[in-house]
Amino acid sequence: MKKTTITLLLAALAMPLFAARPITIKGSDTMVIMNAKLAEAFMSRNPSSTIQVTGGGSGVGIAALINGTTDIAAASRPIRTSEIDKLKARFASTGFAYPIARDGLSVYLNERNPVRELSLQQLQEIYTGRITNWNGVGGNDATIILYSRENSSGTYQYFKDNVLRGKDYAPRTQTLQGTAAVVNAVSKDPNGIGYGGAAYAKGIRFAAVKKDAKSPGIVPSLETVRSGDYPITRFLFLYTRTRPSGAMKSFIDWALGAEGQKIVSQVGYFPVK
Amino acid sequence: MKMKLLVLTLACAVSLPSFAADEPVVVIAKADVDAAASAVAADDDQQTEPGSDEVTSPSAEDLAGRLDSITEAFTEARNTLDNLNRMRFSGYIQPQYLNDERSINELTGVAATRNRDQFSVRRARIKFAYQFSPTSRFIFQPDFGTGGAPTLKDGYVEYTEPWTTWRNTLTAGQFNWPFGFEIMYSSSSREMPERSNVVRTLFPGERDRGAMLSGVGFGERFNYRVAVVNGTGTAQTFDFNKRKDVVARVGGTLGPLDLGVSLYRGAELVSLTGLTRGREFDKERTGIDFQWVTPVPGLGVRGEYIRGVQPPNPGVAQTVRAADVDGWYAYAIQNLGTRHQFVVRVDEYDPNTDTNNNATRTIGGSYIFHWDANSKFMFAYEQPELEDSDPDDNVFTLRYQYSF
């Protein structure tokens, strides 16, 4: 009896060692809902797989990929050369990128704001602090209140690289944790402006964005993002250290397949295929 | 009773992993909610006129006043947080045990010994970075290791121009010589305990004082660094000659292959026998380096070749000339999973290429076990040998590193 008890006890203690190790996805807050829904659907079809999804920002996810604490990094921006250098040095790998969805980076305005469209040039001047009053872009005589994401966010970096063209945000820009917080702030502030993924945009209006002063304003939609007419589109990525195999490969293949891409559309992003 | 005990034990054992989860679990008990509700109710009671049962709602002005005070407090707290967020701390400590075949159990003075076998703290560094604007930052890194007084490793200010995508950066202060790969590769990341012989000899301390311009371009596939420095390293307080040294590296990335070319041109004033005012000698180095992510999964190879002219040591005869020197190193690093690294390094340094049989070749290897994201163990063995002999000077190092 004593032997049986000890054997059972040892077996119970050893169980976690033999259990399938969960796949971890860490990174972009923009992607966290989409990734959670993808993981949930995949696990319901593959009960032996476990996928854990956490946010923290694209930078945090890629840092975790570099230090070996996550299997997959979710990022709403391309990985940087300096990050690839760290992957090369630590793991002798240049990383593997999987664009899993397209996103139209939307510009949010309060519903009471009379401004309907903005050019990329105007957006750059607004966010770098050269235009500080709405009357500078055809709106009311009111100070523009800038809302942005925190600097660990891939959305922050993408907007900086592609809309501000590398210039710095105006010092008075208020940074908020998560796109939902930006949407919430703009929805309560008639003079506010923010940006973020289309998936979160509820209760506020999207500004039509013009490539230049002469171009027509385009609102982000499936058609305009897919066709590339909307000027601020980006891919959302999953990054791995090594070429995926086993359950990780099955998950990524499935997410890029018809079922996965259907979920991508359901949460408000645009399929890559 | 025994059965109950067994079931309870098994249940505990099986549930253990749940408590080891990385993510904290926040549980809000109903009691907490009730307590919070009571507190709100108590606060509301304060609005009631004394002696009256009627509850009066706060006026719009009261609420606006409260909101203003909360906003003010929030703004102050956020400003404080913003200032704290500009500050970044990182660091690492390397306690180690070293076993050296040259060790002899013998004193050479009151506080000196020929024994080299010992425990020590090889490096204990804390790096402070303060980003005082989006384009400028301050770096300060002292080292408390090696048993002596704390020394300054890095101390510089950086200014990055905001106008172009090249991110041209001016650095002023004390920083790594921008030469080759191994000098600038952090000691916390390096896969062997110390840098290769050629780098340690030609660039002692790896740092100097001066000003540097650096930047990246062509989609970050190209990078450059050019510095003007004293040329003395950090061991000397003064630069003994007026001439400043120039050191530069240009590098490029071709997918899995990184290449770099480096130059060092300078001079050193050396005191000679019978000539204490010194004579100036050329100090030159030219190097090429590469880092390659091979097609073999997890296998990286890197190497560097340096040749140059090295001034003589102080105090030698006036007839001694600067020596032509060269050296190289090569690493092969094989990763297995996320935790195991196997490393082989071969390096060679020839202190005078015009003389035979004086080059030293060192063959070494290490196994690194990454315990978690912060800590790792290194087991390293190195065997230096001369061209014509192999003296007893092999070294074993067991090192633990914790970084944050």
XYZ file of C-alpha atoms in Angstrom, chain B residues 14-340:
327
model
C -1.919 18.176 -9.431
C -2.957 21.730 -8.576
C 0.633 22.856 -7.870
C 1.290 24.031 -11.450
C -1.738 26.330 -11.257
C -0.017 28.352 -8.558
C 3.178 28.543 -10.586
C 1.523 30.449 -13.435
C 3.414 33.516 -14.647
C 0.416 35.799 -14.904
C -1.007 37.101 -11.615
C -4.600 36.189 -10.948
C -6.776 38.910 -9.467
C -9.762 37.720 -7.479
C -12.352 40.213 -6.286
C -14.320 38.755 -3.433
C -17.932 39.715 -2.796
C -16.878 40.918 0.654
C -14.568 43.467 -0.981
C -17.385 44.734 -3.182
C -19.701 45.051 -0.168
C -17.036 46.906 1.784
C -16.518 49.308 -1.106
C -20.296 49.875 -1.337
C -20.444 50.645 2.394
C -17.620 53.138 2.043
C -19.472 54.923 -0.757
C -22.631 54.962 1.335
C -20.722 56.424 4.296
C -19.339 59.122 2.041
C -22.822 59.931 0.788
C -24.020 60.250 4.395
C -21.713 63.204 4.888
C -23.934 65.158 2.446
C -26.916 64.835 4.795
C -27.836 67.937 6.838
C -27.406 67.401 10.604
C -30.674 66.363 12.156
C -32.256 65.635 8.831
C -33.080 62.238 7.353
C -33.122 63.642 3.840
C -30.120 62.858 1.610
C -29.112 65.810 -0.558
C -27.217 65.243 -3.775
C -24.015 67.243 -4.303
C -24.483 70.226 -6.579
C -22.993 70.415 -10.056
C -20.484 72.975 -8.705
C -19.429 70.581 -5.927
C -18.926 67.792 -8.449
C -17.012 70.095 -10.808
C -14.775 71.148 -7.902
C -14.142 67.545 -6.931
C -13.406 66.641 -10.531
C -10.952 69.542 -10.801
C -9.091 68.456 -7.673
C -8.959 64.827 -8.890
C -7.753 66.013 -12.318
C -5.069 68.142 -10.664
C -3.903 65.261 -8.496
C -3.946 62.930 -11.497
C -1.934 65.380 -13.612
C 0.674 65.728 -10.845
C 0.882 61.957 -10.445
C 1.214 61.528 -14.203
C 3.966 64.127 -14.442
C 5.860 62.323 -11.681
C 5.337 59.014 -13.471
C 6.473 60.515 -16.784
C 9.704 61.675 -15.125
C 10.269 58.242 -13.603
C 9.548 56.613 -16.966
C 12.429 58.585 -18.461
C 14.776 56.693 -16.178
C 15.835 53.139 -17.002
C 17.902 50.799 -14.868
C 19.501 47.591 -15.994
C 22.453 45.611 -14.772
C 24.087 42.273 -14.192
C 26.352 40.494 -11.751
C 28.795 37.672 -12.525
C 30.004 35.678 -9.516
C 32.435 32.971 -10.640
C 34.924 30.306 -9.625
C 38.142 30.120 -11.643
C 40.657 27.279 -11.712
C 43.991 28.084 -13.397
C 46.792 25.546 -13.957
C 49.362 28.282 -13.278
C 48.234 28.529 -9.640
C 50.931 27.896 -7.045
C 50.265 27.854 -3.324
C 52.899 30.477 -2.623
C 53.030 34.081 -1.376
C 55.024 36.655 -3.315
C 54.479 39.447 -0.783
C 52.455 40.324 2.302
C 49.273 40.631 0.273
C 50.247 38.971 -2.996
C 50.100 35.368 -4.124
C 50.784 33.182 -7.140
C 47.512 31.438 -6.525
C 44.849 32.191 -9.154
C 42.213 29.663 -8.083
C 39.476 31.686 -6.468
C 35.905 32.848 -6.187
C 35.347 36.391 -7.385
C 32.745 38.781 -8.711
C 34.012 39.328 -12.240
C 31.550 42.076 -13.098
C 28.808 43.837 -11.139
C 27.380 46.604 -13.258
C 24.379 48.856 -13.032
C 23.440 50.926 -16.054
C 21.447 54.121 -15.575
C 19.864 55.669 -18.651
C 17.956 58.916 -18.507
C 16.058 60.028 -21.599
C 15.755 63.720 -20.947
C 14.140 64.452 -24.335
C 13.032 62.335 -27.308
C 16.359 63.079 -29.011
C 18.866 62.998 -26.163
C 19.844 60.702 -23.330
C 22.425 60.230 -20.638
C 24.132 56.907 -19.848
C 26.141 56.074 -16.761
C 27.494 52.604 -15.975
C 29.832 51.908 -13.039
C 31.353 48.497 -12.337
C 31.627 47.255 -8.760
C 33.204 43.914 -9.622
C 36.788 42.537 -9.753
C 37.394 43.242 -6.060
C 38.860 46.742 -6.483
C 37.355 50.200 -6.233
C 34.302 50.934 -8.406
C 35.276 52.036 -11.914
C 33.367 53.985 -14.518
C 32.752 51.824 -17.582
C 30.387 54.026 -19.613
C 29.571 57.694 -19.103
C 28.257 59.623 -22.068
C 25.576 61.881 -23.472
C 23.878 61.142 -26.799
C 22.069 63.515 -29.101
C 20.153 62.086 -32.085
C 19.140 64.464 -34.848
C 15.390 64.324 -35.556
C 15.448 65.527 -39.164
C 16.459 62.444 -41.165
C 15.841 58.706 -41.096
C 19.602 58.148 -40.641
C 19.237 58.849 -36.915
C 22.698 60.453 -36.870
C 23.802 60.446 -33.251
C 26.532 62.463 -31.565
C 27.991 60.777 -28.491
C 30.372 62.510 -26.100
C 32.082 61.049 -23.051
C 33.514 57.594 -22.319
C 32.321 54.750 -24.538
C 33.415 51.585 -26.396
C 35.895 51.994 -29.230
C 33.780 51.609 -32.379
C 35.993 48.879 -33.825
C 35.009 45.379 -34.893
C 32.327 43.276 -33.264
C 33.653 41.824 -30.019
C 34.527 45.160 -28.403
C 30.968 46.412 -28.685
C 29.342 43.074 -27.855
C 28.223 43.215 -24.228
C 30.046 41.081 -21.651
C 26.629 40.022 -20.384
C 25.818 38.429 -23.778
C 29.250 37.062 -24.750
C 29.453 33.279 -24.942
C 32.984 32.990 -23.479
C 34.137 34.418 -20.140
C 36.525 36.988 -21.631
C 37.158 38.620 -25.007
C 39.651 37.028 -27.369
C 43.385 37.539 -26.840
C 43.882 39.875 -29.821
C 41.083 42.214 -28.725
C 42.191 42.231 -25.062
C 45.767 43.074 -26.089
C 45.142 45.723 -28.730
C 42.105 47.321 -27.072
C 42.638 46.983 -23.302
C 39.556 48.070 -21.344
C 37.594 48.387 -24.653
C 36.788 52.028 -23.940
C 38.160 55.500 -24.447
C 37.159 59.138 -24.022
C 36.141 61.320 -26.930
C 33.290 62.112 -29.307
C 31.570 59.852 -31.812
C 29.165 60.237 -34.717
C 27.052 57.234 -35.669
C 24.005 56.435 -37.767
C 22.083 53.908 -39.855
C 20.810 54.118 -43.412
C 19.472 52.341 -46.498
C 16.646 50.702 -44.581
C 18.937 50.058 -41.586
C 21.078 47.757 -43.772
C 24.075 50.055 -43.396
C 25.616 51.543 -40.260
C 28.618 53.699 -39.481
C 30.520 54.964 -36.429
C 33.379 57.449 -36.458
C 35.070 58.624 -33.262
C 37.876 60.954 -32.248
C 39.421 59.763 -28.978
C 42.432 60.287 -26.711
C 43.827 56.881 -27.660
C 44.909 56.079 -24.120
C 41.991 53.901 -23.092
C 40.489 54.471 -19.659
C 43.399 53.258 -17.524
C 45.256 56.577 -17.921
C 43.841 59.851 -16.653
C 45.744 62.009 -19.172
C 46.422 61.833 -22.873
C 50.224 62.237 -23.040
C 50.363 63.419 -26.649
C 48.508 66.254 -28.368
C 47.510 64.169 -31.368
C 44.059 62.565 -31.171
C 43.272 59.136 -32.568
C 40.551 58.346 -35.097
C 38.625 55.086 -35.031
C 35.791 54.053 -37.335
C 33.685 51.121 -38.439
C 31.258 50.747 -41.329
C 28.962 47.746 -41.393
C 26.301 46.216 -43.569
C 23.638 43.534 -43.325
C 22.954 41.051 -46.113
C 20.166 38.965 -44.560
C 21.835 36.331 -42.413
C 25.313 37.800 -42.974
C 26.661 40.936 -41.269
C 29.973 42.405 -42.398
C 32.120 45.183 -41.002
C 35.376 46.972 -41.813
C 37.199 48.927 -39.100
C 40.132 51.324 -38.968
C 42.146 52.856 -36.153
C 44.762 55.525 -36.835
C 46.607 57.226 -34.017
C 49.864 57.676 -32.164
C 51.250 57.009 -28.716
C 54.005 58.876 -26.859
C 56.196 56.248 -25.195
C 58.914 56.867 -22.590
C 62.164 55.052 -23.540
C 65.397 54.324 -21.692
C 67.400 57.550 -21.666
C 64.551 59.444 -23.316
C 62.022 60.200 -20.601
C 60.275 62.921 -22.650
C 59.228 60.075 -24.919
C 58.995 59.357 -28.600
C 55.786 59.208 -30.628
C 55.014 55.914 -32.348
C 52.259 55.160 -34.833
C 49.400 53.082 -33.485
C 47.354 51.473 -36.238
C 44.778 48.748 -36.538
C 42.731 47.531 -39.498
C 40.064 44.892 -39.088
C 37.311 42.979 -40.811
C 34.554 41.104 -39.032
C 31.565 38.970 -39.926
C 28.598 37.370 -38.157
C 26.725 34.651 -40.020
C 23.462 32.902 -39.190
C 24.091 29.590 -40.951
C 21.398 27.463 -42.637
C 21.887 24.884 -39.857
C 19.118 25.632 -37.315
C 20.518 27.425 -34.265
C 24.107 27.566 -35.552
C 25.846 30.941 -35.682
C 29.428 31.595 -36.751
C 31.360 34.819 -36.266
C 34.920 35.941 -36.684
C 37.267 38.892 -36.873
C 40.753 39.540 -38.223
C 42.862 42.476 -37.021
C 46.326 43.578 -38.082
C 48.249 46.701 -37.182
C 51.242 48.456 -35.712
C 51.724 48.365 -31.961
C 54.017 50.848 -30.118
C 56.604 49.290 -27.761
C 56.094 49.090 -24.012
C 57.404 52.041 -21.939
C 61.002 51.801 -20.656
C 62.511 49.744 -23.501
C 65.679 50.726 -25.351
C 65.576 53.551 -27.881
C 66.442 51.120 -30.659
C 63.168 49.233 -30.265
C 60.669 49.871 -33.034
C 56.911 49.536 -33.219
C 55.910 45.949 -34.023
C 53.683 44.646 -36.790
C 51.018 42.563 -35.074
C 48.005 40.526 -36.131
C 45.394 38.236 -34.686
C 42.020 36.696 -35.255
C 39.226 34.780 -33.581
C 36.354 32.551 -34.697
C 33.286 31.408 -32.767
C 30.834 28.623 -33.554
C 27.708 28.784 -31.396
C 25.106 26.037 -31.495
C 21.754 26.671 -29.793
C 19.611 23.757 -28.695
C 16.130 24.930 -27.823
C 15.889 28.126 -25.830
C 18.083 27.047 -22.902
C 21.242 25.358 -24.138
